[in-house]
Coordinates of N, CA and C in Angstrom, one line a residue:
M1 N 0.9 -1.2 0.0 CA 0.0 0.0 0.0 C 0.9 1.2 0.0
S2 N 0.6 2.2 -0.8 CA 1.4 3.4 -0.9 C 1.2 4.3 0.3
H3 N 2.2 5.1 0.6 CA 2.1 6.0 1.8 C 1.0 6.9 1.7
C4 N 0.7 7.5 0.5 CA -0.4 8.4 0.3 C -1.7 7.8 0.6
L5 N -1.9 6.5 0.1 CA -3.1 5.8 0.3 C -3.3 5.6 1.8
E6 N -2.2 5.2 2.5 CA -2.3 5.0 3.9 C -2.7 6.2 4.7
V7 N -2.1 7.3 4.3 CA -2.5 8.6 4.9 C -3.9 9.0 4.7
S8 N -4.3 8.8 3.4 CA -5.7 9.0 3.1 C -6.7 8.2 3.9
M9 N -6.4 6.9 4.0 CA -7.2 6.0 4.8 C -7.2 6.4 6.2
A10 N -6.1 6.8 6.8 CA -6.0 7.2 8.2 C -6.9 8.4 8.4
L11 N -6.8 9.4 7.5 CA -7.6 10.6 7.6 C -9.1 10.3 7.5
T12 N -9.5 9.4 6.6 CA -10.9 9.0 6.4 C -11.4 8.4 7.7
H13 N -10.6 7.4 8.3 CA -11.1 6.8 9.5 C -11.1 7.7 10.7
S14 N -10.2 8.7 10.7 CA -10.1 9.6 11.8 C -11.3 10.5 11.8
L15 N -12.0 10.6 10.7 CA -13.2 11.5 10.6 C -14.5 10.7 11.1
L16 N -14.3 9.4 11.3 CA -15.5 8.6 11.7 C -15.6 8.6 13.2
A17 N -16.8 8.6 13.8 CA -17.0 8.4 15.2 C -16.7 6.9 15.4
P18 N -16.4 6.5 16.7 CA -16.1 5.1 17.0 C -17.2 4.2 16.5
G19 N -18.5 4.5 16.7 CA -19.6 3.7 16.3 C -19.6 3.5 14.8
E20 N -19.3 4.6 14.1 CA -19.3 4.6 12.6 C -18.2 3.7 12.1
L21 N -17.0 3.8 12.8 CA -15.9 3.0 12.4 C -16.2 1.5 12.6
S22 N -16.8 1.2 13.7 CA -17.2 -0.2 14.0 C -18.2 -0.7 12.9
Q23 N -19.1 0.2 12.5 CA -20.1 -0.2 11.5 C -19.4 -0.4 10.2
Q24 N -18.4 0.4 9.9 CA -17.7 0.3 8.6 C -16.9 -1.1 8.6
V25 N -16.3 -1.4 9.7 CA -15.6 -2.7 9.8 C -16.5 -3.9 9.6
G26 N -17.7 -3.8 10.2 CA -18.7 -4.8 10.0 C -19.1 -4.9 8.5
A27 N -19.3 -3.8 7.9 CA -19.7 -3.7 6.5 C -18.6 -4.3 5.6
N28 N -17.4 -4.0 6.0 CA -16.2 -4.5 5.2 C -16.2 -6.1 5.3
A29 N -16.5 -6.6 6.5 CA -16.5 -8.0 6.7 C -17.6 -8.7 5.9
R30 N -18.7 -8.0 5.8 CA -19.8 -8.5 5.0 C -19.4 -8.6 3.5
E31 N -18.8 -7.5 3.1 CA -18.3 -7.5 1.7 C -17.3 -8.6 1.4
A32 N -16.4 -8.8 2.4 CA -15.4 -9.9 2.2 C -16.1 -11.2 2.2
R33 N -17.1 -11.4 3.0 CA -17.8 -12.7 3.1 C -18.5 -12.9 1.7
L34 N -19.2 -11.9 1.2 CA -19.9 -12.1 0.0 C -18.9 -12.3 -1.2
A35 N -17.8 -11.6 -1.2 CA -16.8 -11.7 -2.2 C -16.3 -13.2 -2.3
Q36 N -16.3 -13.8 -1.2 CA -15.9 -15.2 -1.1 C -17.0 -16.2 -1.3
N37 N -18.2 -15.6 -1.6 CA -19.4 -16.4 -1.8 C -19.8 -17.3 -0.7
L38 N -19.7 -16.7 0.5 CA -20.0 -17.5 1.8 C -21.3 -17.0 2.4
S39 N -22.1 -17.9 2.8 CA -23.3 -17.5 3.6 C -22.9 -17.2 5.0
R40 N -23.8 -16.6 5.7 CA -23.5 -16.3 7.1 C -23.3 -17.7 7.9
K41 N -24.2 -18.6 7.5 CA -24.2 -19.9 8.2 C -22.8 -20.6 7.9
T42 N -22.3 -20.6 6.7 CA -21.0 -21.2 6.4 C -19.9 -20.5 7.1
L43 N -19.9 -19.2 7.1 CA -18.9 -18.4 7.8 C -18.9 -18.7 9.3
A44 N -20.1 -18.8 9.9 CA -20.2 -19.1 11.3 C -19.6 -20.5 11.6
Q45 N -19.9 -21.5 10.7 CA -19.3 -22.8 10.9 C -17.8 -22.7 10.8
M46 N -17.3 -22.0 9.8 CA -15.8 -21.9 9.6 C -15.1 -21.2 10.8
A47 N -15.8 -20.2 11.3 CA -15.2 -19.4 12.4 C -15.5 -20.0 13.8
G48 N -16.4 -20.8 13.9 CA -16.8 -21.4 15.2 C -17.5 -20.5 16.1
I49 N -18.3 -19.6 15.5 CA -19.2 -18.7 16.2 C -20.6 -18.8 15.7
S50 N -21.6 -18.2 16.4 CA -22.9 -18.3 15.9 C -23.2 -17.4 14.7
E51 N -24.2 -17.8 14.0 CA -24.7 -17.0 12.8 C -25.2 -15.6 13.3
S52 N -25.9 -15.6 14.5 CA -26.4 -14.3 15.0 C -25.3 -13.4 15.3
T53 N -24.2 -13.9 15.8 CA -23.0 -13.0 16.1 C -22.5 -12.3 14.8
I54 N -22.5 -13.1 13.7 CA -22.0 -12.5 12.4 C -23.1 -11.5 11.9
K55 N -24.3 -11.8 12.0 CA -25.4 -10.9 11.6 C -25.3 -9.6 12.4
R56 N -25.1 -9.7 13.7 CA -25.0 -8.5 14.5 C -23.8 -7.7 14.2
F57 N -22.7 -8.4 14.0 CA -21.4 -7.7 13.6 C -21.6 -7.0 12.3
E58 N -22.1 -7.7 11.3 CA -22.2 -7.0 9.9 C -23.2 -5.9 9.9
S59 N -24.2 -5.9 10.8 CA -25.2 -4.8 10.7 C -24.8 -3.7 11.7
S60 N -24.2 -4.0 12.8 CA -23.9 -2.9 13.8 C -22.4 -2.7 14.1
G61 N -21.6 -3.6 13.7 CA -20.2 -3.5 14.1 C -19.8 -4.0 15.5
Q62 N -20.8 -4.4 16.2 CA -20.6 -4.9 17.6 C -20.2 -6.3 17.6
I63 N -19.0 -6.6 18.2 CA -18.4 -7.9 18.3 C -17.3 -7.9 19.4
T64 N -17.1 -9.0 20.0 CA -15.9 -9.1 20.9 C -14.6 -9.2 20.0
L65 N -13.5 -8.9 20.7 CA -12.2 -9.0 20.0 C -12.0 -10.5 19.5
D66 N -12.3 -11.4 20.4 CA -12.2 -12.8 20.0 C -13.0 -13.2 18.8
G67 N -14.3 -12.7 18.8 CA -15.1 -12.9 17.6 C -14.6 -12.3 16.3
L68 N -14.0 -11.1 16.5 CA -13.4 -10.4 15.3 C -12.2 -11.2 14.8
V69 N -11.4 -11.7 15.7 CA -10.2 -12.5 15.3 C -10.7 -13.8 14.6
L70 N -11.7 -14.5 15.1 CA -12.2 -15.7 14.5 C -12.8 -15.5 13.1
I71 N -13.5 -14.4 12.9 CA -14.0 -14.0 11.6 C -12.9 -13.7 10.7
A72 N -12.0 -12.9 11.1 CA -10.8 -12.5 10.3 C -10.0 -13.7 9.8
T73 N -9.9 -14.7 10.7 CA -9.1 -15.9 10.4 C -9.9 -16.7 9.3
A74 N -11.2 -16.8 9.5 CA -12.0 -17.6 8.6 C -12.0 -16.9 7.2
L75 N -11.9 -15.5 7.2 CA -11.9 -14.8 5.9 C -10.5 -14.6 5.3
G76 N -9.5 -15.1 6.0 CA -8.2 -14.9 5.5 C -7.6 -13.5 5.7
A77 N -8.1 -12.8 6.8 CA -7.6 -11.4 7.0 C -6.8 -11.3 8.3
T78 N -6.1 -12.3 8.7 CA -5.4 -12.2 10.0 C -4.2 -11.2 9.9
R79 N -3.6 -11.0 8.7 CA -2.5 -10.1 8.6 C -3.0 -8.7 9.0
E80 N -4.2 -8.3 8.5 CA -4.8 -7.0 8.8 C -5.0 -6.8 10.3
I81 N -5.5 -7.8 11.0 CA -5.7 -7.8 12.4 C -4.4 -7.7 13.1
A82 N -3.4 -8.5 12.7 CA -2.1 -8.5 13.4 C -1.4 -7.2 13.3
E83 N -1.6 -6.4 12.2 CA -0.9 -5.2 12.0 C -1.7 -4.0 12.5
L84 N -2.8 -4.2 13.2 CA -3.7 -3.1 13.6 C -3.0 -2.0 14.4
F85 N -2.1 -2.3 15.3 CA -1.4 -1.3 16.1 C 0.1 -1.3 15.8
K86 N 0.5 -1.9 14.7 CA 1.9 -2.1 14.4 C 2.5 -0.7 14.2
H87 N 3.7 -0.5 14.8 CA 4.4 0.8 14.7 C 5.3 0.7 13.5
E88 N 5.2 1.6 12.6 CA 6.0 1.6 11.3 C 7.3 2.2 11.6
R89 N 8.4 1.5 11.2 CA 9.7 2.0 11.3 C 10.1 2.9 10.2
P90 N 10.9 3.9 10.5 CA 11.3 4.8 9.4 C 12.0 4.0 8.3
I91 N 11.8 4.4 7.0 CA 12.4 3.7 5.9 C 13.5 4.4 5.2
S92 N 13.7 5.7 5.6 CA 14.8 6.4 5.0 C 15.5 7.2 6.0
L93 N 16.7 7.7 5.7 CA 17.5 8.5 6.5 C 16.8 9.8 6.9
E94 N 16.1 10.4 5.9 CA 15.4 11.6 6.1 C 14.3 11.4 7.1
E95 N 13.6 10.3 7.0 CA 12.5 10.0 7.9 C 13.1 9.8 9.4
I96 N 14.2 9.2 9.5 CA 14.9 9.1 10.8 C 15.2 10.4 11.3
K97 N 15.7 11.3 10.5 CA 16.1 12.7 10.9 C 14.8 13.4 11.4
Q98 N 13.7 13.3 10.6 CA 12.5 14.0 10.9 C 11.9 13.4 12.2
A99 N 12.0 12.1 12.4 CA 11.4 11.5 13.6 C 12.2 12.0 14.9
G100 N 13.5 12.2 14.7 CA 14.3 12.7 15.8 C 13.9 14.1 16.2
R101 N 13.6 14.9 15.2 CA 13.2 16.3 15.4 C 11.9 16.4 16.1
V102 N 10.9 15.6 15.7 CA 9.6 15.6 16.3 C 9.6 15.3 17.7
R103 N 10.4 14.2 18.1 CA 10.5 13.8 19.5 C 11.1 14.9 20.4
G104 N 12.0 15.7 19.8 CA 12.7 16.7 20.6 C 11.9 17.9 20.9
R105 N 10.8 18.1 20.2 CA 10.0 19.3 20.4 C 9.0 19.1 21.5
K106 N 8.8 20.2 22.3 CA 7.7 20.1 23.3 C 7.2 21.5 23.5

């Protein structure tokens, strides 16, 4: 993913309220499920959770972290979950210099 796209996505998500962001994640999961031609029942069996949990998640975004991980695993999206709070390391000398400057200011 390009840096510009990452920044754009970060800005888009930062404009969403927490409930809206949760709903978006649920909608994204629904799209991923449909793209793989899976019914809620089939995904529930694959993930080891109830069909009603999937229905609630897709419609409201409400789910436990364990449930989210089980769905992500069943949909092949574990990398995205694993990188959720991953700290990006600087990739160039200029970025390292900039990072040092930012930390020094107060």
